[in-house]
PDB file of N, CA and C in Angstrom:
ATOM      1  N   UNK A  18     170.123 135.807 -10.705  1.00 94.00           N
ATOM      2  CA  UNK A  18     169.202 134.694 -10.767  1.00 94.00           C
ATOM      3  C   UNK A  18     167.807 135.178 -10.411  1.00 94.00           C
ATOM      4  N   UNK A  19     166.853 134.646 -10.870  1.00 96.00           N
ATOM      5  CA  UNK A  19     165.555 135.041 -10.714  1.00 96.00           C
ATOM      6  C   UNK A  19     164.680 133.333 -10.451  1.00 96.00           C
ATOM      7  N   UNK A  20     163.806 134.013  -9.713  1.00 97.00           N
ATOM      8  CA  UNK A  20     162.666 132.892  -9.051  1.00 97.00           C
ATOM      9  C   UNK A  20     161.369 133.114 -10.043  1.00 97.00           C
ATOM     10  N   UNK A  21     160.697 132.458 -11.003  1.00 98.00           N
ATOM     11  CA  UNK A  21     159.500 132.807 -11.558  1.00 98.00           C
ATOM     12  C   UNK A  21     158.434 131.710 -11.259  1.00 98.00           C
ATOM     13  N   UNK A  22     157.372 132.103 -10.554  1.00 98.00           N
ATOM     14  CA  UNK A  22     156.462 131.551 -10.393  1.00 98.00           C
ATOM     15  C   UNK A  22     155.110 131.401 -10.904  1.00 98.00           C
ATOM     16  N   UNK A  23     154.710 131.014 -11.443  1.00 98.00           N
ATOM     17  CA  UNK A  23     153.626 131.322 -12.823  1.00 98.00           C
ATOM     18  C   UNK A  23     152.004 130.253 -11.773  1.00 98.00           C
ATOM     19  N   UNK A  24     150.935 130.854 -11.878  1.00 96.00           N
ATOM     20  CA  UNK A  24     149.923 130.267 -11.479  1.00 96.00           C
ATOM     21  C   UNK A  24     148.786 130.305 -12.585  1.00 96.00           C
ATOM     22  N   UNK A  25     148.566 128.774 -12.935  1.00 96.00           N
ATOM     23  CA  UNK A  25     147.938 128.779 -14.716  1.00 96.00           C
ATOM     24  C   UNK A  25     146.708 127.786 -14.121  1.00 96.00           C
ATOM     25  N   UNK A  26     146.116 127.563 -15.701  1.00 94.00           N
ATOM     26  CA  UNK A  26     144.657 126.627 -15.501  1.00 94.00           C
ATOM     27  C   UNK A  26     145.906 125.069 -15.677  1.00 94.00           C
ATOM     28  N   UNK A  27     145.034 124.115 -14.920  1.00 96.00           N
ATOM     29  CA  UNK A  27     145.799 122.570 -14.660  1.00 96.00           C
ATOM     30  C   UNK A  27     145.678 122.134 -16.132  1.00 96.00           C
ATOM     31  N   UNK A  28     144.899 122.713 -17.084  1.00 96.00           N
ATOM     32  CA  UNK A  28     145.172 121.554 -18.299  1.00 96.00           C
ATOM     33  C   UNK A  28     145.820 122.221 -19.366  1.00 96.00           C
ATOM     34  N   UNK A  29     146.817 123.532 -18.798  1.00 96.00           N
ATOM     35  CA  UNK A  29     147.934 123.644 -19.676  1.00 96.00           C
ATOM     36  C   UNK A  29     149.068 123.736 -19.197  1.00 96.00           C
ATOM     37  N   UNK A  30     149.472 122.757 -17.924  1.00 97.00           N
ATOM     38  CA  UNK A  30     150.621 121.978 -17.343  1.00 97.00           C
ATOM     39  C   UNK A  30     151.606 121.460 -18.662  1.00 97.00           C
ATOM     40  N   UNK A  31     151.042 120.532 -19.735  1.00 97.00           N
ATOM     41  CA  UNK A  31     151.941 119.912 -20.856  1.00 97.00           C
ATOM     42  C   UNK A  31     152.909 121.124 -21.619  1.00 97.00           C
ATOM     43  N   UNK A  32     151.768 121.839 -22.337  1.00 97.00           N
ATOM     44  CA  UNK A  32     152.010 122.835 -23.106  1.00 97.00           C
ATOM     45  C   UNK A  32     153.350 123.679 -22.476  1.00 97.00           C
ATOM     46  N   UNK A  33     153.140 124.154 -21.288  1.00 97.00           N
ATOM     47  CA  UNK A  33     153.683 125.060 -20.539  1.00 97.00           C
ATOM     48  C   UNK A  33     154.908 124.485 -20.082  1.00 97.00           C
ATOM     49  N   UNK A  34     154.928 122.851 -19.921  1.00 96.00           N
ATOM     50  CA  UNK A  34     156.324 122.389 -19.479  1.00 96.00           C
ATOM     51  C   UNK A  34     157.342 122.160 -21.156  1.00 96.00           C
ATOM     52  N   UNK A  35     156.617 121.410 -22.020  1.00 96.00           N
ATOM     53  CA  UNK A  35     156.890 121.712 -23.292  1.00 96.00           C
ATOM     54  C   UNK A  35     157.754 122.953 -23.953  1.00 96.00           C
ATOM     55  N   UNK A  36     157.189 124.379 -23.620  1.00 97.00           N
ATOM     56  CA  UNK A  36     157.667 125.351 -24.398  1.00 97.00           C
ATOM     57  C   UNK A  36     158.983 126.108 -23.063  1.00 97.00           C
ATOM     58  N   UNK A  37     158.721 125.358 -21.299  1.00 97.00           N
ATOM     59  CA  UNK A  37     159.754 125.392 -21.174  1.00 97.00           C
ATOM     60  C   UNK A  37     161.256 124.712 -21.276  1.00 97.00           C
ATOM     61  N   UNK A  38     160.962 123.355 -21.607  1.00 96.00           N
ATOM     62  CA  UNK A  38     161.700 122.343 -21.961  1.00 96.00           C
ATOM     63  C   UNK A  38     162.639 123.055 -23.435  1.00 96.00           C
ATOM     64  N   UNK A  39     161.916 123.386 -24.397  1.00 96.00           N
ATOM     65  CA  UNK A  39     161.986 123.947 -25.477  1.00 96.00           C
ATOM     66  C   UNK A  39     163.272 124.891 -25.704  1.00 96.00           C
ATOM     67  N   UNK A  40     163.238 125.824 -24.566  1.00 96.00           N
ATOM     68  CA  UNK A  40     163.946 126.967 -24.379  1.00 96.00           C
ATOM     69  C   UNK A  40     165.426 126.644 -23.749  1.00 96.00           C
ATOM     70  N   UNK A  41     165.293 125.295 -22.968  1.00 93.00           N
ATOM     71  CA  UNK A  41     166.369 124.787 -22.076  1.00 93.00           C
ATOM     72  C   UNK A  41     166.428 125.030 -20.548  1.00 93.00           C
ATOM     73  N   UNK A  42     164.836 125.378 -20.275  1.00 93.00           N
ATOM     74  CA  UNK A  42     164.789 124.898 -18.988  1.00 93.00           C
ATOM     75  C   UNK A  42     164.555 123.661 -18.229  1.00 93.00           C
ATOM     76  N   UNK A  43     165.181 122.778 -17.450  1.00 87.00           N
ATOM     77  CA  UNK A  43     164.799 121.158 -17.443  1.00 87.00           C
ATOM     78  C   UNK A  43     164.250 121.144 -15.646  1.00 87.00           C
ATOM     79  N   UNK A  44     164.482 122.127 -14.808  1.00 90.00           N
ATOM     80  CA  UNK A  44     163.848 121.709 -13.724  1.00 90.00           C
ATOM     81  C   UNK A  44     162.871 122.584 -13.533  1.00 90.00           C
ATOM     82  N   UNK A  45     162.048 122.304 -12.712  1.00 94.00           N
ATOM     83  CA  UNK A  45     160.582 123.302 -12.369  1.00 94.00           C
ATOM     84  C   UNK A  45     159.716 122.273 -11.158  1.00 94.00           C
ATOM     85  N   UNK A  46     159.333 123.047 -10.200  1.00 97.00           N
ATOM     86  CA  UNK A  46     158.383 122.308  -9.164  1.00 97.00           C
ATOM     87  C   UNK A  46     156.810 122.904  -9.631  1.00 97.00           C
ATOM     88  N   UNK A  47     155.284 121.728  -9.726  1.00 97.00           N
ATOM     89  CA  UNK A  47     154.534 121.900  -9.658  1.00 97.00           C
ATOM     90  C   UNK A  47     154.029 121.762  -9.090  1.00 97.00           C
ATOM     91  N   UNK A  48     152.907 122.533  -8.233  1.00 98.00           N
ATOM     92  CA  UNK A  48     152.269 122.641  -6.924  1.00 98.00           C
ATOM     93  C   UNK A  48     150.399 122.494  -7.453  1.00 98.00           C
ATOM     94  N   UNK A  49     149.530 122.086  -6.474  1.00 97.00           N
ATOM     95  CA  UNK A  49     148.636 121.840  -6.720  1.00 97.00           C
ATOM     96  C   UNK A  49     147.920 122.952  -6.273  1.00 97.00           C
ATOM     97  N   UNK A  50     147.230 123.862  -6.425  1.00 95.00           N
ATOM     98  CA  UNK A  50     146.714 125.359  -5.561  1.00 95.00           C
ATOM     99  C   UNK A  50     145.021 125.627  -5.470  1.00 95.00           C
ATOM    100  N   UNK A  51     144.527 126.166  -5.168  1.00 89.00           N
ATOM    101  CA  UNK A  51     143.407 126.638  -4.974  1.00 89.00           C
ATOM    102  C   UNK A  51     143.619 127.745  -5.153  1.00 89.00           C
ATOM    103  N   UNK A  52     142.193 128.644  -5.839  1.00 84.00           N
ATOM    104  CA  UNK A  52     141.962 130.307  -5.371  1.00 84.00           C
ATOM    105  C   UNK A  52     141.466 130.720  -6.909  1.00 84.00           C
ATOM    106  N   UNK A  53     141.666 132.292  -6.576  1.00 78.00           N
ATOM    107  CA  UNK A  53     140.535 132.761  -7.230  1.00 78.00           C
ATOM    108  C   UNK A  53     141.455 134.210  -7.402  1.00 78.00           C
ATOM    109  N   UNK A  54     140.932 134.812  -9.127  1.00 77.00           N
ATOM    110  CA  UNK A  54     141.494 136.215  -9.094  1.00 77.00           C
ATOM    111  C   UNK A  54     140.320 136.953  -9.091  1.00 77.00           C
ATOM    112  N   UNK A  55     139.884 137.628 -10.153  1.00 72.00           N
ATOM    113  CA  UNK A  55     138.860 138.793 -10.369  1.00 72.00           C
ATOM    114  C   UNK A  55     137.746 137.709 -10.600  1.00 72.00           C
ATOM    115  N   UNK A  56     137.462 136.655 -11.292  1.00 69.00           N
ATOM    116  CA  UNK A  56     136.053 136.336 -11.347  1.00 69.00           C
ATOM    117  C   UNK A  56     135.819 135.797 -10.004  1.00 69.00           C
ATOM    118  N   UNK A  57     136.632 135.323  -9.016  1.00 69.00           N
ATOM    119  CA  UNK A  57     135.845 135.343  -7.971  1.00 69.00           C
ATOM    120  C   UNK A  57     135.171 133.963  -7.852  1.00 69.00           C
ATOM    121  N   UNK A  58     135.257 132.926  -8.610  1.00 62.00           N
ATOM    122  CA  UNK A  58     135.300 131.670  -8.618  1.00 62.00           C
ATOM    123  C   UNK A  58     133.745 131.731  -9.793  1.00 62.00           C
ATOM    124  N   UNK A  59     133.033 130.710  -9.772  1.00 64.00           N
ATOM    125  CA  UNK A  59     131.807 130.279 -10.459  1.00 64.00           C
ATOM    126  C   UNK A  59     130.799 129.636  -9.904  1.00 64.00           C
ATOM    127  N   UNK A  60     129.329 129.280 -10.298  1.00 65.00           N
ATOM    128  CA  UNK A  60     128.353 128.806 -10.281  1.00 65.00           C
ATOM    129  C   UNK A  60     128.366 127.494 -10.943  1.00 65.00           C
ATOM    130  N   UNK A  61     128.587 126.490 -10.526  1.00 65.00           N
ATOM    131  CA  UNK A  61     127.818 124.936 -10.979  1.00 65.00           C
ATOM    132  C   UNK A  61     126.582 124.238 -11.119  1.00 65.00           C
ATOM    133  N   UNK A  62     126.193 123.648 -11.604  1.00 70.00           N
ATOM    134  CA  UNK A  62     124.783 123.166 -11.144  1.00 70.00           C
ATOM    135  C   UNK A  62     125.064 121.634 -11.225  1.00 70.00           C
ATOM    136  N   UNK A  63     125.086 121.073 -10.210  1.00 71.00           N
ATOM    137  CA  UNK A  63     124.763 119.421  -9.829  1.00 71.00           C
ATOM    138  C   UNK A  63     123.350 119.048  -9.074  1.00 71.00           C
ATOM    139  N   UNK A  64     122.672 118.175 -10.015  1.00 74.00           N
ATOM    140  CA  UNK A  64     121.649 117.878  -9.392  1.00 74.00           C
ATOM    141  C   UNK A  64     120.599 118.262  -9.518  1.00 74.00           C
ATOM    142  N   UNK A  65     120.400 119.740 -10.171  1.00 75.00           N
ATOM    143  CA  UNK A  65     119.663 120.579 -10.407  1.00 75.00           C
ATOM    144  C   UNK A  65     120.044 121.712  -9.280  1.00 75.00           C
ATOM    145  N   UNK A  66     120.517 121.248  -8.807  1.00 76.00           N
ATOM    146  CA  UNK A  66     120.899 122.790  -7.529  1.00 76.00           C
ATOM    147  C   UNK A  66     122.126 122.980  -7.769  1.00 76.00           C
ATOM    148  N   UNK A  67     122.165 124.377  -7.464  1.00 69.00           N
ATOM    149  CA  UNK A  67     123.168 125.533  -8.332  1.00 69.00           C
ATOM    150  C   UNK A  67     124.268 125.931  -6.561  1.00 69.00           C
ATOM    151  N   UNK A  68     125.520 125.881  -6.817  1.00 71.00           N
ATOM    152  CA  UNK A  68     126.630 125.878  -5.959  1.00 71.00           C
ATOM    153  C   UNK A  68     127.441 126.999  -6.299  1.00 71.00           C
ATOM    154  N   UNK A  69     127.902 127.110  -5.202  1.00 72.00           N
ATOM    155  CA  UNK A  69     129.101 128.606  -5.686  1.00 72.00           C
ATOM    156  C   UNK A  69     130.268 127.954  -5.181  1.00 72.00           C
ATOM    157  N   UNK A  70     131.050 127.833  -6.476  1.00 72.00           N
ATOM    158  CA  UNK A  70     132.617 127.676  -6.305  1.00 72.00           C
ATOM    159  C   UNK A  70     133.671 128.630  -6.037  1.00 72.00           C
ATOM    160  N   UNK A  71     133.603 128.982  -4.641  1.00 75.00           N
ATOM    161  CA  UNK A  71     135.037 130.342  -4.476  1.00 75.00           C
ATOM    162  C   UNK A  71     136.407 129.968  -4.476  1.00 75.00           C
ATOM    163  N   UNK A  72     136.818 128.643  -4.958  1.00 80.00           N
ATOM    164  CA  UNK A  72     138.275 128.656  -5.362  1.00 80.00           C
ATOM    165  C   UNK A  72     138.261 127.239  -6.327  1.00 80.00           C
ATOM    166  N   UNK A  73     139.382 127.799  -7.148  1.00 84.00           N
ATOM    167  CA  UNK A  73     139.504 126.815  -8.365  1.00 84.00           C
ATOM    168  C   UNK A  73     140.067 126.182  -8.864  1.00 84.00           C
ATOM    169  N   UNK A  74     140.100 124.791  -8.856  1.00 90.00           N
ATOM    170  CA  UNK A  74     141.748 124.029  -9.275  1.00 90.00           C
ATOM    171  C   UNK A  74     142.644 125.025 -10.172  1.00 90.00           C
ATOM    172  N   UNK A  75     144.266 125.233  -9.312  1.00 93.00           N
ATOM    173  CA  UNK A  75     144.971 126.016 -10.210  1.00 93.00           C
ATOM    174  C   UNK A  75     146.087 125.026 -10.281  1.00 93.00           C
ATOM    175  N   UNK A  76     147.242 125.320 -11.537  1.00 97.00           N
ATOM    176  CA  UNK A  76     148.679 124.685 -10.411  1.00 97.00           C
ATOM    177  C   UNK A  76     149.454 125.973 -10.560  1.00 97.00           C
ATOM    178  N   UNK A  77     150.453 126.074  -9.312  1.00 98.00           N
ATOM    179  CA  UNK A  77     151.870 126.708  -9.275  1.00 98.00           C
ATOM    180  C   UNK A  77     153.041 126.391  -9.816  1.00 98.00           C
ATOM    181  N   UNK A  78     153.804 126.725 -10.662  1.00 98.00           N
ATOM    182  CA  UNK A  78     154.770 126.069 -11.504  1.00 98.00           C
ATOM    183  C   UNK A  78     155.960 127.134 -10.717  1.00 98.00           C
ATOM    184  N   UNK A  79     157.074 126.435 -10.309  1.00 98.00           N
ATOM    185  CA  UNK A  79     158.432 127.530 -10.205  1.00 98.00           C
ATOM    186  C   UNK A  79     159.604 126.851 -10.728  1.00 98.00           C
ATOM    187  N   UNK A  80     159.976 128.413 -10.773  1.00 97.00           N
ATOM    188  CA  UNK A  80     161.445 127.174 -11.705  1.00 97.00           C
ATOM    189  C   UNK A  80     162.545 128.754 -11.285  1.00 97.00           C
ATOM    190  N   UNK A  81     163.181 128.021 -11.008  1.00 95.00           N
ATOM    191  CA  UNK A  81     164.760 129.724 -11.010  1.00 95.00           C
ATOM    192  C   UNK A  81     165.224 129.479 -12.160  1.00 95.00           C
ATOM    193  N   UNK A  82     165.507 130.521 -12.538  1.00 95.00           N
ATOM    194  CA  UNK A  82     166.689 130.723 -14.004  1.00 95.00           C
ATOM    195  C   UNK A  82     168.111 131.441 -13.806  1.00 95.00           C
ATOM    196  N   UNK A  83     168.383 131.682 -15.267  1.00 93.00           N
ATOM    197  CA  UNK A  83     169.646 133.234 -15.092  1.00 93.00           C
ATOM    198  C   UNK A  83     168.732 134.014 -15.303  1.00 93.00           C
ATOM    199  N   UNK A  84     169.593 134.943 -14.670  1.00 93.00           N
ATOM    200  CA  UNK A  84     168.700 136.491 -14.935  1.00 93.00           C
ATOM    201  C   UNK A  84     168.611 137.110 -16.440  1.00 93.00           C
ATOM    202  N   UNK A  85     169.453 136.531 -17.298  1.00 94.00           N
ATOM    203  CA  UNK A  85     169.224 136.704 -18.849  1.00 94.00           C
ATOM    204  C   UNK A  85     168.166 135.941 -19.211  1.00 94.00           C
ATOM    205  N   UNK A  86     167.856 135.027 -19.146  1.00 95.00           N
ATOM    206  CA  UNK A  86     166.487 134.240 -19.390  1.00 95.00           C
ATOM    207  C   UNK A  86     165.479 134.267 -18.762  1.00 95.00           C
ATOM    208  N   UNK A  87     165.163 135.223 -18.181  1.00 96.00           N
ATOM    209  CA  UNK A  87     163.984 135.221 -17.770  1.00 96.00           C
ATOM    210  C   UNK A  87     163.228 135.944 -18.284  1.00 96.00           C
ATOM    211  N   UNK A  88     163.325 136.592 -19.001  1.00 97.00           N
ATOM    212  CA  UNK A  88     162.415 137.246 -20.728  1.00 97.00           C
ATOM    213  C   UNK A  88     161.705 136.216 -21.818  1.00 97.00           C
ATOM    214  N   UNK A  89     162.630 135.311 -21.577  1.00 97.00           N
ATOM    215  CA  UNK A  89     162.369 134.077 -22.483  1.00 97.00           C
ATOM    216  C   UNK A  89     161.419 133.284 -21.962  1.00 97.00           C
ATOM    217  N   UNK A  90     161.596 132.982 -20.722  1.00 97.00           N
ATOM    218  CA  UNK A  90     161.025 132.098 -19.581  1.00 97.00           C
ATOM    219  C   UNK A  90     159.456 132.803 -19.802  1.00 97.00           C
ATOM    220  N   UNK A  91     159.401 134.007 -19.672  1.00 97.00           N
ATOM    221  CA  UNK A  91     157.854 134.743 -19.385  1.00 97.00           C
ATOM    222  C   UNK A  91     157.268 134.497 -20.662  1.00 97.00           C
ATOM    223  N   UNK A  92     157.850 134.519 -21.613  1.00 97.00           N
ATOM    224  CA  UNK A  92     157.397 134.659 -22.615  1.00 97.00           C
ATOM    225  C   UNK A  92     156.960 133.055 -23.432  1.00 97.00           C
ATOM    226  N   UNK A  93     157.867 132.026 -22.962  1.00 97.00           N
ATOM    227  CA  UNK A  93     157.155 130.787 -22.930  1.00 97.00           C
ATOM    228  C   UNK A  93     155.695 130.560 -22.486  1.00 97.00           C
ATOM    229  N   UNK A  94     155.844 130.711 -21.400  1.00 97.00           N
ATOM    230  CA  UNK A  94     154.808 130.595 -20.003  1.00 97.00           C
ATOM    231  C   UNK A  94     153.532 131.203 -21.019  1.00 97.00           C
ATOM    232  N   UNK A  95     153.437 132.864 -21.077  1.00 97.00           N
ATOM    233  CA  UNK A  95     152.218 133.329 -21.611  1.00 97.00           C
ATOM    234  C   UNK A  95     152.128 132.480 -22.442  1.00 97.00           C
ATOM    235  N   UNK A  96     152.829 132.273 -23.627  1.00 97.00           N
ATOM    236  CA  UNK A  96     152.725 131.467 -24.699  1.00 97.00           C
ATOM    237  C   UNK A  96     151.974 130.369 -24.830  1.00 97.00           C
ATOM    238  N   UNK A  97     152.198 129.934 -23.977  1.00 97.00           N
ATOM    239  CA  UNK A  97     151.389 128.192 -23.797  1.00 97.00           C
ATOM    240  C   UNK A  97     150.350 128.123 -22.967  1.00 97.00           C
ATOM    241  N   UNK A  98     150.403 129.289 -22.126  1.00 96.00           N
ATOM    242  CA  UNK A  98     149.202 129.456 -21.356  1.00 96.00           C
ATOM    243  C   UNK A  98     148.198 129.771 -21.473  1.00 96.00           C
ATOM    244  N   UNK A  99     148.077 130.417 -22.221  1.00 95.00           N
ATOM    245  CA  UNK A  99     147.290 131.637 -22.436  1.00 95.00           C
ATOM    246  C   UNK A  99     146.148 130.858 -23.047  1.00 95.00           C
ATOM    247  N   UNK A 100     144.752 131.370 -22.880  1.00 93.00           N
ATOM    248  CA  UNK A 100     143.848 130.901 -23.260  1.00 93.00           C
ATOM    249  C   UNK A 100     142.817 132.009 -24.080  1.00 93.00           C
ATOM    250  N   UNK A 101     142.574 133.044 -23.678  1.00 90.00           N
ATOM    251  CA  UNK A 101     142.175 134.028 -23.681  1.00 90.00           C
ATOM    252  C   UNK A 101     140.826 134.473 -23.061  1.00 90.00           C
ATOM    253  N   UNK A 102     140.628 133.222 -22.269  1.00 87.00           N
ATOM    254  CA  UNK A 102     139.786 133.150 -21.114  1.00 87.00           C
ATOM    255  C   UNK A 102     139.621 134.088 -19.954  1.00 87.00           C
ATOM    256  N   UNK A 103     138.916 134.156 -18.929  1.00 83.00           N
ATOM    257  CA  UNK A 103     139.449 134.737 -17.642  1.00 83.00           C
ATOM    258  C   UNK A 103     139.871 134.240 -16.662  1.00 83.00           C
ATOM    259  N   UNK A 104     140.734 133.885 -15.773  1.00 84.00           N
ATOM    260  CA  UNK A 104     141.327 132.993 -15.028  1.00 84.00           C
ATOM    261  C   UNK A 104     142.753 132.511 -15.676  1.00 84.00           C
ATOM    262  N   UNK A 105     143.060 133.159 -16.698  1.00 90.00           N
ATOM    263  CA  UNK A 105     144.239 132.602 -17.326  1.00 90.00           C
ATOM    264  C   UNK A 105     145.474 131.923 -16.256  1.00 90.00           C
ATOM    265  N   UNK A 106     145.954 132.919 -15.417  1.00 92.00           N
ATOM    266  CA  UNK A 106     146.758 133.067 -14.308  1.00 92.00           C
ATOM    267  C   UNK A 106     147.502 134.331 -14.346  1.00 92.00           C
ATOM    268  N   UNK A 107     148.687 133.824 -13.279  1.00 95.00           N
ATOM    269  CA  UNK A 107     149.575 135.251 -13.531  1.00 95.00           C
ATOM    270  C   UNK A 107     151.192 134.299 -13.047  1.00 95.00           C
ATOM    271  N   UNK A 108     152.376 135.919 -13.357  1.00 98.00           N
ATOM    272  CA  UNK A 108     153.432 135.048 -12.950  1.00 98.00           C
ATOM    273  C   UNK A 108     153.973 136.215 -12.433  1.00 98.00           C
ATOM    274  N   UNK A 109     154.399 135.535 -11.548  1.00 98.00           N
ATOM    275  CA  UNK A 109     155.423 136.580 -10.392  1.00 98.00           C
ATOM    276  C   UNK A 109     156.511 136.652 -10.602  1.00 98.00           C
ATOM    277  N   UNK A 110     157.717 137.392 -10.759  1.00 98.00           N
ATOM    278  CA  UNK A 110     158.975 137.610 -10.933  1.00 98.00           C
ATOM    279  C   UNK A 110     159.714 137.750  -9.345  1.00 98.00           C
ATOM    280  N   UNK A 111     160.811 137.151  -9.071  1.00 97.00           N
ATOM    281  CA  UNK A 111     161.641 137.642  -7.868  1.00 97.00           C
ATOM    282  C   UNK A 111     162.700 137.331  -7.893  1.00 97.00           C
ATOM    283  N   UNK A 112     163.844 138.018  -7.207  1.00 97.00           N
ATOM    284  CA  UNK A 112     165.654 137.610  -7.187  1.00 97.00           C
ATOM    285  C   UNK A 112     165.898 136.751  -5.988  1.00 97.00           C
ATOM    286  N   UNK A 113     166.659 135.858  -6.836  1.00 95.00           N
ATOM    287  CA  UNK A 113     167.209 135.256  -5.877  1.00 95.00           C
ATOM    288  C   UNK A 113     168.532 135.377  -5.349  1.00 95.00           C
ATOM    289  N   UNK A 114     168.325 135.666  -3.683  1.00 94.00           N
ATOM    290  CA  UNK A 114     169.975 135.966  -3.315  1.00 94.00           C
ATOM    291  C   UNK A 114     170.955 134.771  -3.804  1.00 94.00           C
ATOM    292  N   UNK A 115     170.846 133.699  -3.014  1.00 94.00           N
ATOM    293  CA  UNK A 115     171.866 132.479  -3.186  1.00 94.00           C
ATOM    294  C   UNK A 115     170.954 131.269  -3.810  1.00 94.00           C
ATOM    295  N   UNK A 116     171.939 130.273  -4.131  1.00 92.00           N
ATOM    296  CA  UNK A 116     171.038 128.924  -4.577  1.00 92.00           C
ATOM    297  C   UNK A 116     172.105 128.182  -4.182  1.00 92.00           C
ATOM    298  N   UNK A 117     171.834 126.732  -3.597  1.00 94.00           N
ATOM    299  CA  UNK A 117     172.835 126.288  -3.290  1.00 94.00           C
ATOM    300  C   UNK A 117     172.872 124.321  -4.001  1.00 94.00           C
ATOM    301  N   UNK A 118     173.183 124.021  -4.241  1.00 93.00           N
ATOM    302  CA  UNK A 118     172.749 122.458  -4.201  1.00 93.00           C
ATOM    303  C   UNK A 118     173.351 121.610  -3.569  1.00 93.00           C
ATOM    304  N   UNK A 119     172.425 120.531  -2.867  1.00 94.00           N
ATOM    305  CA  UNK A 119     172.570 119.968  -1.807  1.00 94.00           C
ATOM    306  C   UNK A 119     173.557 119.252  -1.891  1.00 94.00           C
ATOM    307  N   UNK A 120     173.500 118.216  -2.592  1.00 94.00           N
ATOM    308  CA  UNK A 120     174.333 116.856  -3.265  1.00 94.00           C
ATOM    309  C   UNK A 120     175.647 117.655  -3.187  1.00 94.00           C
ATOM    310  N   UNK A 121     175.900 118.705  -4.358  1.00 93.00           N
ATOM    311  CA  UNK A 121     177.279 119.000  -4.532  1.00 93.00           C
ATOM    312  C   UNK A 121     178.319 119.968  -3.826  1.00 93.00           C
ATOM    313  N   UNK A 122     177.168 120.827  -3.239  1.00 92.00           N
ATOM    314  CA  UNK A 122     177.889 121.985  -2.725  1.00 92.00           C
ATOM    315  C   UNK A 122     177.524 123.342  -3.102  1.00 92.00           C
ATOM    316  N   UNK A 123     177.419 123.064  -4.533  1.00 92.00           N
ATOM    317  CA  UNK A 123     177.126 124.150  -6.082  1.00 92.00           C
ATOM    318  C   UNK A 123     176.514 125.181  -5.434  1.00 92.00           C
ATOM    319  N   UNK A 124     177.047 126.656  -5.982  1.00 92.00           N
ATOM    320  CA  UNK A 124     176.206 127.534  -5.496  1.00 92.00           C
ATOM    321  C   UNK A 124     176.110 128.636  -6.803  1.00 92.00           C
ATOM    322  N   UNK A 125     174.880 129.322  -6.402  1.00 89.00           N
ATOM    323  CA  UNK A 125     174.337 130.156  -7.175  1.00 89.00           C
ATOM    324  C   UNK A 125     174.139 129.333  -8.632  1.00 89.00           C
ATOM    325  N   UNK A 126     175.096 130.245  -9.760  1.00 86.00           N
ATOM    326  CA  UNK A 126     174.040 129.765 -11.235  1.00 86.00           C
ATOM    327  C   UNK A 126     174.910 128.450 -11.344  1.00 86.00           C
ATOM    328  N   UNK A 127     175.877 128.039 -10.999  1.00 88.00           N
ATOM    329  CA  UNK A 127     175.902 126.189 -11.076  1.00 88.00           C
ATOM    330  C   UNK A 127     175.268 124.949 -10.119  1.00 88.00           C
ATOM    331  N   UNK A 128     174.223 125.833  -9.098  1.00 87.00           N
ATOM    332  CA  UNK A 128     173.229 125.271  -8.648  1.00 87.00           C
ATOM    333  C   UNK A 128     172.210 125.053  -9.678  1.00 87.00           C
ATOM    334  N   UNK A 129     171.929 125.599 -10.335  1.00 84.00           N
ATOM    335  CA  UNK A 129     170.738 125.999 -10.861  1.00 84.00           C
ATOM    336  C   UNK A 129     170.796 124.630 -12.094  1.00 84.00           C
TER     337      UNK A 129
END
């Protein structure tokens, strides 16, 4: 089982739940985030006076899979994400030891 955590721009949340829906993934938590990669945030101007923004509406999307789908999973994600902007995001890969679910008992990939 694998943990993938993907950190994208907020207005390709649809797209990105879409092309995972698509594939047959149906659960995923979205998180609301702040921060900044290489550009380092931006310059605004309100008012006529100019502001420095050092972190930037992001969201965090996670979702666990099987460890066979998670090729698929990444490859959604860029897919719909992708802008070709800078700030696109990024996605983290990690294993998961156990998964358990609460309600039933279920563990590992019939948690999932």
């Amino acid at each position: 089982m694998k943990f993938v955590m993907a950190i994208i721009k907020p207005f390709k949340l649809e797209e990105v739940r879409d092309a995972l829906t698509a594939i047959g993934v149906h659960g995923l938590t979205v998180t609301e985030v702040k921060g900044y990669g290489r550009q380092k945030g931006h310059t605004e101007i309100y008012r006529g006076a100019e502001y420095a923004v050092s972190f930037l509406p992001k969201l965090k999307i996670e979702v666990a899979v099987a460890s066979d789908v998670v090729d698929k999973v990444i490859d959604a994600i860029v897919g719909a994400a992708r802008t070709g902007q800078i700030g696109d995001g990024k996605i983290f890969v990690s294993t998961i030891e156990t998964a358990i679910r609460i309600r039933t008992g279920e563990t590992d990939a019939d948690a999932l």
